[in-house]
mmCIF file of C-alpha atoms in Angstrom:
data_model
loop_
_atom_site.group_PDB
_atom_site.id
_atom_site.type_symbol
_atom_site.label_atom_id
_atom_site.label_comp_id
_atom_site.label_asym_id
_atom_site.label_seq_id
_atom_site.Cartn_x
_atom_site.Cartn_y
_atom_site.Cartn_z
ATOM 1 C CA MET A 250 7.424 -49.722 -23.954
ATOM 2 C CA TYR A 251 5.978 -46.297 -24.911
ATOM 3 C CA GLU A 252 2.436 -46.557 -24.058
ATOM 4 C CA ASP A 253 2.204 -45.893 -20.175
ATOM 5 C CA PHE A 254 5.505 -44.587 -18.316
ATOM 6 C CA LYS A 255 6.177 -42.580 -15.308
ATOM 7 C CA VAL A 256 8.506 -40.035 -16.134
ATOM 8 C CA THR A 257 10.196 -37.035 -13.529
ATOM 9 C CA ASP A 258 10.006 -33.185 -14.857
ATOM 10 C CA ARG A 259 13.501 -31.889 -15.457
ATOM 11 C CA TRP A 260 12.221 -28.137 -13.745
ATOM 12 C CA THR A 261 9.354 -29.650 -11.844
ATOM 13 C CA GLY A 262 11.009 -32.448 -10.222
ATOM 14 C CA GLU A 263 7.108 -33.591 -9.754
ATOM 15 C CA GLN A 264 6.209 -37.009 -10.930
ATOM 16 C CA LEU A 265 3.829 -37.709 -14.252
ATOM 17 C CA HIS A 266 2.598 -40.663 -15.260
ATOM 18 C CA CYS A 267 2.039 -40.683 -19.153
ATOM 19 C CA THR A 268 -0.421 -42.967 -20.137
ATOM 20 C CA TRP A 269 -1.211 -43.481 -24.735
ATOM 21 C CA GLN A 270 -4.800 -42.488 -24.874
ATOM 22 C CA GLY A 271 -5.474 -42.990 -28.832
ATOM 23 C CA THR A 272 -4.928 -42.672 -32.449
ATOM 24 C CA ILE A 273 -7.290 -40.175 -34.796
ATOM 25 C CA VAL A 274 -6.318 -39.357 -38.819
ATOM 26 C CA ALA A 275 -5.494 -35.649 -38.280
ATOM 27 C CA ILE A 276 -6.862 -34.632 -41.956
ATOM 28 C CA ALA A 277 -10.424 -35.188 -40.670
ATOM 29 C CA THR A 278 -10.354 -33.212 -37.658
ATOM 30 C CA ARG A 279 -7.745 -30.438 -37.674
ATOM 31 C CA HIS A 280 -7.006 -30.546 -41.695
ATOM 32 C CA ALA A 281 -3.730 -31.886 -41.408
ATOM 33 C CA ASP A 282 -1.717 -34.054 -43.389
ATOM 34 C CA ALA A 283 -0.893 -35.881 -39.506
ATOM 35 C CA THR A 284 -1.612 -38.701 -37.353
ATOM 36 C CA ASP A 285 -2.476 -37.367 -33.748
ATOM 37 C CA ILE A 286 -1.154 -39.651 -30.768
ATOM 38 C CA ARG A 287 -3.179 -37.928 -27.545
ATOM 39 C CA PHE A 288 -1.728 -38.987 -23.758
ATOM 40 C CA SER A 289 -2.343 -38.691 -20.819
ATOM 41 C CA VAL A 290 0.098 -36.794 -18.401
ATOM 42 C CA ASN A 291 -1.445 -36.581 -15.009
ATOM 43 C CA GLY A 292 -5.371 -36.731 -16.137
ATOM 44 C CA ARG A 293 -3.973 -33.367 -18.817
ATOM 45 C CA SER A 294 -4.604 -34.591 -22.493
ATOM 46 C CA VAL A 295 -1.143 -33.755 -24.316
ATOM 47 C CA TRP A 296 -1.544 -34.576 -28.421
ATOM 48 C CA ILE A 297 1.300 -35.459 -29.618
ATOM 49 C CA ALA A 298 1.392 -35.184 -34.547
ATOM 50 C CA LEU A 299 3.066 -37.126 -36.593
ATOM 51 C CA PRO A 300 3.420 -36.203 -39.922
ATOM 52 C CA ASN A 301 2.016 -38.192 -42.674
ATOM 53 C CA LEU A 302 4.900 -37.922 -44.600
ATOM 54 C CA ALA A 303 6.886 -39.627 -41.582
ATOM 55 C CA TRP A 304 5.173 -43.337 -43.222
ATOM 56 C CA ILE A 305 5.845 -42.737 -47.279
ATOM 57 C CA GLU A 306 9.424 -41.582 -45.826
ATOM 58 C CA GLN A 307 9.661 -44.662 -43.364
ATOM 59 C CA LYS A 308 8.133 -47.333 -46.291
ATOM 60 C CA ARG A 309 11.165 -45.148 -49.104
ATOM 61 C CA ARG A 310 14.619 -46.103 -47.145
ATOM 62 C CA ASN A 311 13.561 -49.210 -45.454
ATOM 63 C CA GLY A 312 10.606 -50.767 -46.993
ATOM 64 C CA LYS A 313 8.705 -50.723 -43.854
ATOM 65 C CA VAL A 314 6.096 -49.635 -42.182
ATOM 66 C CA ILE A 315 4.559 -47.091 -38.936
ATOM 67 C CA THR A 316 2.165 -49.840 -37.350
ATOM 68 C CA ASP A 317 0.030 -48.111 -35.551
ATOM 69 C CA TYR A 318 2.318 -49.415 -32.098
ATOM 70 C CA LEU A 319 5.104 -48.461 -33.742
ATOM 71 C CA ALA A 320 3.536 -44.650 -33.386
ATOM 72 C CA ALA A 321 1.887 -44.924 -30.211
ATOM 73 C CA GLN A 322 5.765 -45.527 -28.880
ATOM 74 C CA ILE A 323 6.796 -43.090 -31.212
ATOM 75 C CA ALA A 324 5.412 -40.475 -29.772
ATOM 76 C CA GLY A 325 5.577 -41.319 -26.684
ATOM 77 C CA ARG A 326 8.729 -41.963 -26.593
ATOM 78 C CA TYR A 327 8.844 -38.352 -28.047
ATOM 79 C CA LEU A 328 7.365 -37.080 -25.030
ATOM 80 C CA LYS A 329 8.964 -38.186 -22.853
ATOM 81 C CA GLN A 330 11.694 -36.903 -23.867
ATOM 82 C CA ALA A 331 10.347 -33.876 -23.836
ATOM 83 C CA ILE A 332 9.574 -33.610 -20.002
ATOM 84 C CA GLU A 333 13.433 -35.053 -19.672
ATOM 85 C CA SER A 334 14.600 -32.702 -22.244
ATOM 86 C CA GLY A 335 12.188 -30.353 -20.028
ATOM 87 C CA TYR A 336 11.037 -29.003 -23.660
ATOM 88 C CA ASP A 337 7.459 -29.856 -21.961
ATOM 89 C CA ASN A 338 5.810 -26.406 -20.701
ATOM 90 C CA GLY A 339 2.511 -27.292 -20.687
ATOM 91 C CA ARG A 340 1.684 -27.569 -24.285
ATOM 92 C CA ASP A 341 -2.019 -29.552 -25.836
ATOM 93 C CA MET A 342 0.633 -29.700 -28.701
ATOM 94 C CA TYR A 343 3.256 -31.432 -29.811
ATOM 95 C CA THR A 344 4.420 -31.894 -33.624
ATOM 96 C CA MET A 345 7.176 -33.702 -34.822
ATOM 97 C CA THR A 346 9.477 -33.491 -37.883
ATOM 98 C CA VAL A 347 9.772 -36.444 -40.348
ATOM 99 C CA ASP A 348 13.799 -37.114 -39.068
ATOM 100 C CA GLU A 349 12.530 -37.199 -35.437
ATOM 101 C CA VAL A 350 9.408 -38.704 -36.405
ATOM 102 C CA LEU A 351 11.514 -41.870 -38.269
ATOM 103 C CA THR A 352 14.557 -41.609 -35.466
ATOM 104 C CA HIS A 353 12.829 -42.447 -32.794
ATOM 105 C CA ALA A 354 11.613 -45.413 -34.934
ATOM 106 C CA ASP A 355 14.542 -46.908 -35.984
ATOM 107 C CA ALA A 356 15.900 -46.367 -31.770
ATOM 108 C CA ILE A 357 12.084 -47.620 -30.973
ATOM 109 C CA VAL A 358 11.861 -51.157 -33.276
ATOM 110 C CA HIS A 359 16.208 -51.784 -32.422
ATOM 111 C CA GLU A 360 15.094 -51.142 -28.531
ATOM 112 C CA ALA A 361 11.958 -54.322 -28.844
ATOM 113 C CA GLY A 362 14.454 -56.250 -31.502
ATOM 114 C CA SER A 363 11.981 -56.259 -33.748
ATOM 115 C CA THR A 364 8.636 -54.615 -34.669
ATOM 116 C CA ILE A 365 5.736 -57.613 -34.167
ATOM 117 C CA ASN A 366 7.366 -57.727 -29.412
ATOM 118 C CA LEU A 367 6.135 -53.703 -29.214
ATOM 119 C CA PRO A 368 3.071 -54.507 -27.508
ATOM 120 C CA SER A 369 0.301 -53.483 -27.859
ATOM 121 C CA LEU A 370 -2.405 -51.200 -27.204
ATOM 122 C CA PRO A 371 -4.303 -50.952 -24.019
ATOM 123 C CA VAL A 372 -7.901 -52.009 -24.290
ATOM 124 C CA ILE A 373 -10.741 -50.271 -23.254
ATOM 125 C CA ASN A 374 -12.346 -51.312 -21.355
ATOM 126 C CA GLU A 375 -14.767 -53.694 -22.733
ATOM 127 C CA ASN A 376 -17.610 -52.927 -20.635
ATOM 128 C CA ILE A 377 -18.202 -49.232 -21.802
ATOM 129 C CA ARG A 378 -18.372 -47.758 -25.594
ATOM 130 C CA PRO A 379 -14.628 -45.806 -26.716
ATOM 131 C CA GLU A 380 -16.999 -43.095 -27.220
ATOM 132 C CA ASP A 381 -18.300 -42.858 -23.411
ATOM 133 C CA GLU A 382 -15.532 -43.965 -21.859
ATOM 134 C CA MET A 383 -13.128 -41.047 -24.051
ATOM 135 C CA GLY A 384 -15.386 -38.602 -23.908
ATOM 136 C CA ILE A 385 -16.078 -37.739 -27.848
ATOM 137 C CA HIS A 386 -20.039 -37.351 -28.651
ATOM 138 C CA LEU A 387 -21.472 -36.070 -31.732
ATOM 139 C CA PRO A 388 -23.200 -33.467 -31.334
ATOM 140 C CA GLY A 389 -26.807 -34.605 -30.201
ATOM 141 C CA GLU A 390 -26.074 -37.565 -29.475
ATOM 142 C CA ALA A 391 -27.144 -39.141 -27.046
ATOM 143 C CA VAL A 392 -24.832 -39.270 -23.755
#
């Protein structure tokens, strides 16, 4: 669905390949109350920030939870629409509202028929440590 897709940029007509790269709880990394979903867009990193309040509101509204798989799909669908609509202007980070998260979640579950039908997130190469694949290392850590 939206973990690995191609989309045409509205302004340039360029074909963009978007792939999910990872999910990080931003409380620890950016001291933000959000969950950041990283995509590669033709090799450029783009982050979609989903406010953590969306998880609470989703549970309050319908008793359902936003899974990791669903969060990645929500961010991917948002990114695809941003590119198609011309909203993407090359920024590194986009921040969704709670209502946007819930609207996209509903649309994705409707498209898939159930969260059980959502594709699993890609497995990073089993022969390479995730830290090496993602280029994430602690200061002083051997590369």
